[in-house]
């Protein structure tokens, strides 16, 4: 059928919908003012669930006597998402208030906090924090003494700084503070916990204005040197001289110290393009990273030249001068950093928490290139106050430095390195003060190892605000997801560093999902946990550890009693009628896989249902790790996007394991074959269970999952329709690698072609819904990817529909956009899956 193009205006953008086939009338939408606008809505039973308040998330105070419950806004309005912004070297900044319009990489507008409640751990007494009217607060940040919390509040004119009293819940604005969010690090508590270091908006005059036609040409030049930079959306990098002027204007900040009690503002240094700020435990010295020209039109600001200086806040320099005591580094433009590599020169600065002012950083020994053969890749350097001496080398790592976690005891630190080629991580116990550079290997394993993952060290906050690994004698505590063949069961262990033996203190039950939040109080005999199940709303519990009793836990080694601290209720009890279960099965080659199977309210066993499969392919170097089960069927069920179709009678094959297994240097040689094998195994198992109707199966995925969706329609006959959101369908547009593929398109042209659905558009005859955010800045998934795939399918006579969501980034933010998405998915799958005419199925499926 001849294509139709529907263009509907909204503010200054459009909602573009292209169709190549006539569609049945949509399911009736709830009659509201919004429904009469350019956006469509799903049925009321779905809207009611989408608009319900989400559960809060817990934040334990550093003193462990108060629990903060923070409820986030699920969806901002399209009016907020459509707020004008500037694209300046990878930052999307709203010029009216200097707030970041988007998170790095285009992953959505940071959500507003809708409610804050303070709960006393001792008795459960709860105090609601009265937020300002029409507020858009960001997540609060505790002071280390637990007496206050600070948060940013976004208004139309400014990013304000607010302080909250942890005892009363009272909050107040600190007048005269206008934060600049351009490069982050705009607000942090100083070690005295009475003062905050902030980045203030410094400009008092208007921004530079370019008369029409005065932009001039945008010029780039390469003089023969190789350099494989990541793929960025061109409109988010600088383009011309005027963009550079805007970058300077909006990026310039005035550093200042703000007294949390009085609100007194003390400027520090002169205005500049300050990026990272790292304050020493003494509260006096600060590592300041300042961006310097010349800028690049190829990369984002994080690769621009940097001046890294050490400041002394006790100095009182002359006006328009900075209190610099030492230059640490002058880093050049890093626009040719190798893929999966690091820039040369000092990086990853950290202060030693238990010293007044001891600075540590890493430097590459291999040019930052993982392809270079090198016995040692990084070295760690240390420099102590008064910073007049020569930096001392602490140690070297054979693979890329991956972090140094300090403990509360000076002689205990955890050093990690990472092998990008093997996806392998090692962790040592290191004594930084040992001149012999002695260290002891603690963990040595694949980053994909889930079942034997020891977890992460439990930290606590020192009085100076620094987070350190908590130590109890010779032991530390480890908290982890507890992945197992039966799903995730979070745990808490006590781990002896000398014997390297662990003692299990707590593990979540099999029918619930309970996570360790922190210790409740000063000792370690009581735990604060976040408990939930498929039927029970998440709530905080206090657990008291006791003698192990196998009868109580069903397992040997630990026991505890618990008391509810909070009693939050279920905002959408109708969702509890949905059932889910963990399903394990094997791929044709014997690889063990799993998915979570959801069935709709009122489902009767043995009834075959229309089914939607959702997955996201992951790359594995080791087949034994690819089949490990993750996730839990015992979590509190929440419905978003495709899962909302459960309320319309669909079954959902969710989080289906889709491993791409092989040597990272050539795993994508068999990418499409493994995709089809993964999908067939999952669908066949759901059919075998008697839940899925093999004639009525759809598939959906986001980002790399969207490419999976399109490729499954092009290379298999398992599905009746697909819905792909924010995908990348022509990999030649990301020519220097994608996902775990390291080769360039010139080195492996056949691999790029075979992985790209665009080149198979003439064979794609299964209906495909394509959705994309019109302002997607995620590298590789520019809106052009979806536009060109739609045009290719349309031109070859395929059945497709393109929905461009105006103002949306890679993950869709606005309430109206998400309602449109669910409406589109339901409309599409109702026509082409649920109500599709009968057709022949594969012999394997028929045999089921």
PDB file of N, CA and C in Angstrom, residues 486-547:
ATOM      1  N   UNK A 486      19.332 -20.512  40.741  1.00  0.00           N
ATOM      2  CA  UNK A 486      17.935 -20.232  41.057  1.00  0.00           C
ATOM      3  C   UNK A 486      17.623 -18.737  41.079  1.00  0.00           C
ATOM      4  N   UNK A 487      18.557 -17.916  40.630  1.00  0.00           N
ATOM      5  CA  UNK A 487      18.338 -16.473  40.620  1.00  0.00           C
ATOM      6  C   UNK A 487      19.159 -15.773  41.691  1.00  0.00           C
ATOM      7  N   UNK A 488      19.066 -14.464  41.723  1.00  0.00           N
ATOM      8  CA  UNK A 488      19.847 -13.667  42.662  1.00  0.00           C
ATOM      9  C   UNK A 488      19.283 -13.769  44.079  1.00  0.00           C
ATOM     10  N   UNK A 489      20.198 -13.944  45.038  1.00  0.00           N
ATOM     11  CA  UNK A 489      19.848 -13.937  46.462  1.00  0.00           C
ATOM     12  C   UNK A 489      20.917 -13.132  47.192  1.00  0.00           C
ATOM     13  N   UNK A 490      20.692 -11.827  47.369  1.00  0.00           N
ATOM     14  CA  UNK A 490      21.715 -10.952  47.955  1.00  0.00           C
ATOM     15  C   UNK A 490      22.217 -11.463  49.299  1.00  0.00           C
ATOM     16  N   UNK A 491      23.491 -11.148  49.608  1.00  0.00           N
ATOM     17  CA  UNK A 491      24.127 -11.689  50.801  1.00  0.00           C
ATOM     18  C   UNK A 491      25.014 -10.643  51.465  1.00  0.00           C
ATOM     19  N   UNK A 492      25.429 -10.965  52.693  1.00  0.00           N
ATOM     20  CA  UNK A 492      26.452 -10.215  53.417  1.00  0.00           C
ATOM     21  C   UNK A 492      27.413 -11.233  54.019  1.00  0.00           C
ATOM     22  N   UNK A 493      28.699 -11.073  53.730  1.00  0.00           N
ATOM     23  CA  UNK A 493      29.736 -11.956  54.261  1.00  0.00           C
ATOM     24  C   UNK A 493      30.727 -11.173  55.098  1.00  0.00           C
ATOM     25  N   UNK A 494      31.387 -11.870  56.003  1.00  0.00           N
ATOM     26  CA  UNK A 494      32.555 -11.347  56.701  1.00  0.00           C
ATOM     27  C   UNK A 494      33.750 -12.104  56.147  1.00  0.00           C
ATOM     28  N   UNK A 495      34.737 -11.366  55.613  1.00  0.00           N
ATOM     29  CA  UNK A 495      35.835 -11.989  54.872  1.00  0.00           C
ATOM     30  C   UNK A 495      37.157 -11.700  55.580  1.00  0.00           C
ATOM     31  N   UNK A 496      37.860 -12.771  55.978  1.00  0.00           N
ATOM     32  CA  UNK A 496      39.138 -12.651  56.656  1.00  0.00           C
ATOM     33  C   UNK A 496      40.234 -12.471  55.609  1.00  0.00           C
ATOM     34  N   UNK A 497      40.912 -11.314  55.639  1.00  0.00           N
ATOM     35  CA  UNK A 497      41.931 -11.026  54.635  1.00  0.00           C
ATOM     36  C   UNK A 497      43.170 -11.897  54.795  1.00  0.00           C
ATOM     37  N   UNK A 498      43.434 -12.381  56.006  1.00  0.00           N
ATOM     38  CA  UNK A 498      44.613 -13.219  56.218  1.00  0.00           C
ATOM     39  C   UNK A 498      44.387 -14.636  55.714  1.00  0.00           C
ATOM     40  N   UNK A 499      43.271 -15.231  56.085  1.00  0.00           N
ATOM     41  CA  UNK A 499      43.004 -16.623  55.687  1.00  0.00           C
ATOM     42  C   UNK A 499      42.274 -16.703  54.351  1.00  0.00           C
ATOM     43  N   UNK A 500      41.714 -15.565  53.911  1.00  0.00           N
ATOM     44  CA  UNK A 500      40.885 -15.500  52.700  1.00  0.00           C
ATOM     45  C   UNK A 500      39.697 -16.450  52.779  1.00  0.00           C
ATOM     46  N   UNK A 501      39.161 -16.589  53.962  1.00  0.00           N
ATOM     47  CA  UNK A 501      37.966 -17.385  54.189  1.00  0.00           C
ATOM     48  C   UNK A 501      36.805 -16.456  54.523  1.00  0.00           C
ATOM     49  N   UNK A 502      35.637 -16.806  54.025  1.00  0.00           N
ATOM     50  CA  UNK A 502      34.461 -15.997  54.270  1.00  0.00           C
ATOM     51  C   UNK A 502      33.479 -16.666  55.217  1.00  0.00           C
ATOM     52  N   UNK A 503      32.772 -15.847  55.967  1.00  0.00           N
ATOM     53  CA  UNK A 503      31.706 -16.329  56.851  1.00  0.00           C
ATOM     54  C   UNK A 503      30.412 -15.648  56.434  1.00  0.00           C
ATOM     55  N   UNK A 504      29.414 -16.419  56.094  1.00  0.00           N
ATOM     56  CA  UNK A 504      28.138 -15.848  55.669  1.00  0.00           C
ATOM     57  C   UNK A 504      27.349 -15.370  56.879  1.00  0.00           C
ATOM     58  N   UNK A 505      26.976 -14.092  56.851  1.00  0.00           N
ATOM     59  CA  UNK A 505      26.187 -13.500  57.923  1.00  0.00           C
ATOM     60  C   UNK A 505      24.710 -13.440  57.575  1.00  0.00           C
ATOM     61  N   UNK A 506      24.428 -13.233  56.291  1.00  0.00           N
ATOM     62  CA  UNK A 506      23.033 -13.090  55.862  1.00  0.00           C
ATOM     63  C   UNK A 506      22.916 -13.437  54.391  1.00  0.00           C
ATOM     64  N   UNK A 507      21.789 -14.064  54.055  1.00  0.00           N
ATOM     65  CA  UNK A 507      21.445 -14.304  52.656  1.00  0.00           C
ATOM     66  C   UNK A 507      19.941 -14.216  52.496  1.00  0.00           C
ATOM     67  N   UNK A 508      19.507 -13.570  51.437  1.00  0.00           N
ATOM     68  CA  UNK A 508      18.079 -13.424  51.177  1.00  0.00           C
ATOM     69  C   UNK A 508      17.419 -14.787  51.021  1.00  0.00           C
ATOM     70  N   UNK A 509      16.161 -14.878  51.438  1.00  0.00           N
ATOM     71  CA  UNK A 509      15.405 -16.109  51.264  1.00  0.00           C
ATOM     72  C   UNK A 509      15.126 -16.410  49.804  1.00  0.00           C
ATOM     73  N   UNK A 510      14.617 -17.597  49.538  1.00  0.00           N
ATOM     74  CA  UNK A 510      14.364 -18.012  48.157  1.00  0.00           C
ATOM     75  C   UNK A 510      13.103 -17.395  47.572  1.00  0.00           C
ATOM     76  N   UNK A 511      12.147 -17.029  48.411  1.00  0.00           N
ATOM     77  CA  UNK A 511      10.867 -16.507  47.913  1.00  0.00           C
ATOM     78  C   UNK A 511      10.752 -14.998  48.069  1.00  0.00           C
ATOM     79  N   UNK A 512      11.846 -14.361  48.463  1.00  0.00           N
ATOM     80  CA  UNK A 512      11.860 -12.906  48.598  1.00  0.00           C
ATOM     81  C   UNK A 512      13.179 -12.376  48.059  1.00  0.00           C
ATOM     82  N   UNK A 513      13.273 -11.063  47.996  1.00  0.00           N
ATOM     83  CA  UNK A 513      14.502 -10.417  47.548  1.00  0.00           C
ATOM     84  C   UNK A 513      14.849  -9.352  48.572  1.00  0.00           C
ATOM     85  N   UNK A 514      15.910  -9.591  49.350  1.00  0.00           N
ATOM     86  CA  UNK A 514      16.241  -8.719  50.472  1.00  0.00           C
ATOM     87  C   UNK A 514      17.704  -8.306  50.368  1.00  0.00           C
ATOM     88  N   UNK A 515      17.934  -6.998  50.277  1.00  0.00           N
ATOM     89  CA  UNK A 515      19.271  -6.453  50.080  1.00  0.00           C
ATOM     90  C   UNK A 515      19.791  -5.800  51.355  1.00  0.00           C
ATOM     91  N   UNK A 516      21.072  -5.933  51.574  1.00  0.00           N
ATOM     92  CA  UNK A 516      21.754  -5.257  52.677  1.00  0.00           C
ATOM     93  C   UNK A 516      21.901  -3.777  52.340  1.00  0.00           C
ATOM     94  N   UNK A 517      21.407  -2.892  53.228  1.00  0.00           N
ATOM     95  CA  UNK A 517      21.565  -1.452  53.060  1.00  0.00           C
ATOM     96  C   UNK A 517      22.775  -0.962  53.841  1.00  0.00           C
ATOM     97  N   UNK A 518      22.891  -1.409  55.085  1.00  0.00           N
ATOM     98  CA  UNK A 518      23.984  -0.982  55.941  1.00  0.00           C
ATOM     99  C   UNK A 518      23.774  -1.520  57.342  1.00  0.00           C
ATOM    100  N   UNK A 519      24.736  -1.283  58.189  1.00  0.00           N
ATOM    101  CA  UNK A 519      24.594  -1.685  59.582  1.00  0.00           C
ATOM    102  C   UNK A 519      23.719  -0.667  60.306  1.00  0.00           C
ATOM    103  N   UNK A 520      22.835  -1.182  61.164  1.00  0.00           N
ATOM    104  CA  UNK A 520      21.900  -0.322  61.894  1.00  0.00           C
ATOM    105  C   UNK A 520      22.511   0.048  63.233  1.00  0.00           C
ATOM    106  N   UNK A 521      23.136   1.192  63.309  1.00  0.00           N
ATOM    107  CA  UNK A 521      23.761   1.607  64.548  1.00  0.00           C
ATOM    108  C   UNK A 521      25.265   1.466  64.500  1.00  0.00           C
ATOM    109  N   UNK A 522      25.892   1.500  65.673  1.00  0.00           N
ATOM    110  CA  UNK A 522      27.343   1.548  65.748  1.00  0.00           C
ATOM    111  C   UNK A 522      28.007   0.190  65.640  1.00  0.00           C
ATOM    112  N   UNK A 523      27.298  -0.892  66.021  1.00  0.00           N
ATOM    113  CA  UNK A 523      27.940  -2.212  65.950  1.00  0.00           C
ATOM    114  C   UNK A 523      27.513  -2.939  64.681  1.00  0.00           C
ATOM    115  N   UNK A 524      27.934  -4.191  64.552  1.00  0.00           N
ATOM    116  CA  UNK A 524      27.638  -4.963  63.334  1.00  0.00           C
ATOM    117  C   UNK A 524      26.697  -6.127  63.609  1.00  0.00           C
ATOM    118  N   UNK A 525      25.998  -6.078  64.730  1.00  0.00           N
ATOM    119  CA  UNK A 525      25.080  -7.173  65.055  1.00  0.00           C
ATOM    120  C   UNK A 525      23.695  -6.967  64.464  1.00  0.00           C
ATOM    121  N   UNK A 526      23.417  -5.735  64.019  1.00  0.00           N
ATOM    122  CA  UNK A 526      22.102  -5.456  63.427  1.00  0.00           C
ATOM    123  C   UNK A 526      22.287  -4.906  62.018  1.00  0.00           C
ATOM    124  N   UNK A 527      21.481  -5.424  61.108  1.00  0.00           N
ATOM    125  CA  UNK A 527      21.538  -5.020  59.711  1.00  0.00           C
ATOM    126  C   UNK A 527      20.274  -4.268  59.332  1.00  0.00           C
ATOM    127  N   UNK A 528      20.423  -3.331  58.442  1.00  0.00           N
ATOM    128  CA  UNK A 528      19.265  -2.683  57.822  1.00  0.00           C
ATOM    129  C   UNK A 528      19.148  -3.240  56.406  1.00  0.00           C
ATOM    130  N   UNK A 529      17.975  -3.794  56.073  1.00  0.00           N
ATOM    131  CA  UNK A 529      17.781  -4.408  54.764  1.00  0.00           C
ATOM    132  C   UNK A 529      16.580  -3.802  54.062  1.00  0.00           C
ATOM    133  N   UNK A 530      16.545  -4.000  52.755  1.00  0.00           N
ATOM    134  CA  UNK A 530      15.426  -3.555  51.918  1.00  0.00           C
ATOM    135  C   UNK A 530      14.763  -4.811  51.383  1.00  0.00           C
ATOM    136  N   UNK A 531      13.585  -5.128  51.916  1.00  0.00           N
ATOM    137  CA  UNK A 531      12.903  -6.398  51.665  1.00  0.00           C
ATOM    138  C   UNK A 531      11.751  -6.202  50.683  1.00  0.00           C
ATOM    139  N   UNK A 532      11.600  -7.158  49.767  1.00  0.00           N
ATOM    140  CA  UNK A 532      10.465  -7.143  48.843  1.00  0.00           C
ATOM    141  C   UNK A 532      10.231  -8.555  48.335  1.00  0.00           C
ATOM    142  N   UNK A 533       9.062  -8.768  47.788  1.00  0.00           N
ATOM    143  CA  UNK A 533       8.762 -10.012  47.086  1.00  0.00           C
ATOM    144  C   UNK A 533       7.858  -9.653  45.910  1.00  0.00           C
ATOM    145  N   UNK A 534       7.504 -10.645  45.129  1.00  0.00           N
ATOM    146  CA  UNK A 534       6.646 -10.376  43.975  1.00  0.00           C
ATOM    147  C   UNK A 534       5.308  -9.791  44.399  1.00  0.00           C
ATOM    148  N   UNK A 535       4.854 -10.110  45.628  1.00  0.00           N
ATOM    149  CA  UNK A 535       3.558  -9.629  46.121  1.00  0.00           C
ATOM    150  C   UNK A 535       3.681  -8.534  47.171  1.00  0.00           C
ATOM    151  N   UNK A 536       4.879  -8.338  47.747  1.00  0.00           N
ATOM    152  CA  UNK A 536       5.038  -7.428  48.876  1.00  0.00           C
ATOM    153  C   UNK A 536       5.838  -6.184  48.487  1.00  0.00           C
ATOM    154  N   UNK A 537       5.294  -5.018  48.851  1.00  0.00           N
ATOM    155  CA  UNK A 537       5.922  -3.739  48.564  1.00  0.00           C
ATOM    156  C   UNK A 537       7.287  -3.649  49.251  1.00  0.00           C
ATOM    157  N   UNK A 538       8.288  -3.053  48.603  1.00  0.00           N
ATOM    158  CA  UNK A 538       9.589  -2.882  49.259  1.00  0.00           C
ATOM    159  C   UNK A 538       9.462  -2.098  50.562  1.00  0.00           C
ATOM    160  N   UNK A 539      10.114  -2.599  51.609  1.00  0.00           N
ATOM    161  CA  UNK A 539      10.132  -1.949  52.920  1.00  0.00           C
ATOM    162  C   UNK A 539      11.464  -2.207  53.594  1.00  0.00           C
ATOM    163  N   UNK A 540      11.790  -1.332  54.551  1.00  0.00           N
ATOM    164  CA  UNK A 540      13.017  -1.465  55.320  1.00  0.00           C
ATOM    165  C   UNK A 540      12.774  -2.360  56.536  1.00  0.00           C
ATOM    166  N   UNK A 541      13.739  -3.228  56.805  1.00  0.00           N
ATOM    167  CA  UNK A 541      13.688  -4.109  57.964  1.00  0.00           C
ATOM    168  C   UNK A 541      14.994  -3.996  58.747  1.00  0.00           C
ATOM    169  N   UNK A 542      14.886  -4.187  60.059  1.00  0.00           N
ATOM    170  CA  UNK A 542      16.069  -4.290  60.912  1.00  0.00           C
ATOM    171  C   UNK A 542      16.244  -5.755  61.275  1.00  0.00           C
ATOM    172  N   UNK A 543      17.391  -6.315  60.926  1.00  0.00           N
ATOM    173  CA  UNK A 543      17.688  -7.716  61.216  1.00  0.00           C
ATOM    174  C   UNK A 543      18.747  -7.798  62.302  1.00  0.00           C
ATOM    175  N   UNK A 544      18.515  -8.635  63.294  1.00  0.00           N
ATOM    176  CA  UNK A 544      19.479  -8.889  64.350  1.00  0.00           C
ATOM    177  C   UNK A 544      20.102 -10.259  64.131  1.00  0.00           C
ATOM    178  N   UNK A 545      21.410 -10.272  63.967  1.00  0.00           N
ATOM    179  CA  UNK A 545      22.100 -11.530  63.712  1.00  0.00           C
ATOM    180  C   UNK A 545      22.146 -12.369  64.983  1.00  0.00           C
ATOM    181  N   UNK A 546      21.981 -13.687  64.821  1.00  0.00           N
ATOM    182  CA  UNK A 546      21.996 -14.589  65.977  1.00  0.00           C
ATOM    183  C   UNK A 546      22.686 -15.875  65.635  1.00  0.00           C
ATOM    184  N   UNK A 547      22.560 -16.856  66.527  1.00  0.00           N
ATOM    185  CA  UNK A 547      23.187 -18.160  66.308  1.00  0.00           C
ATOM    186  C   UNK A 547      22.560 -18.850  65.108  1.00  0.00           C
TER     187      UNK A 547
END
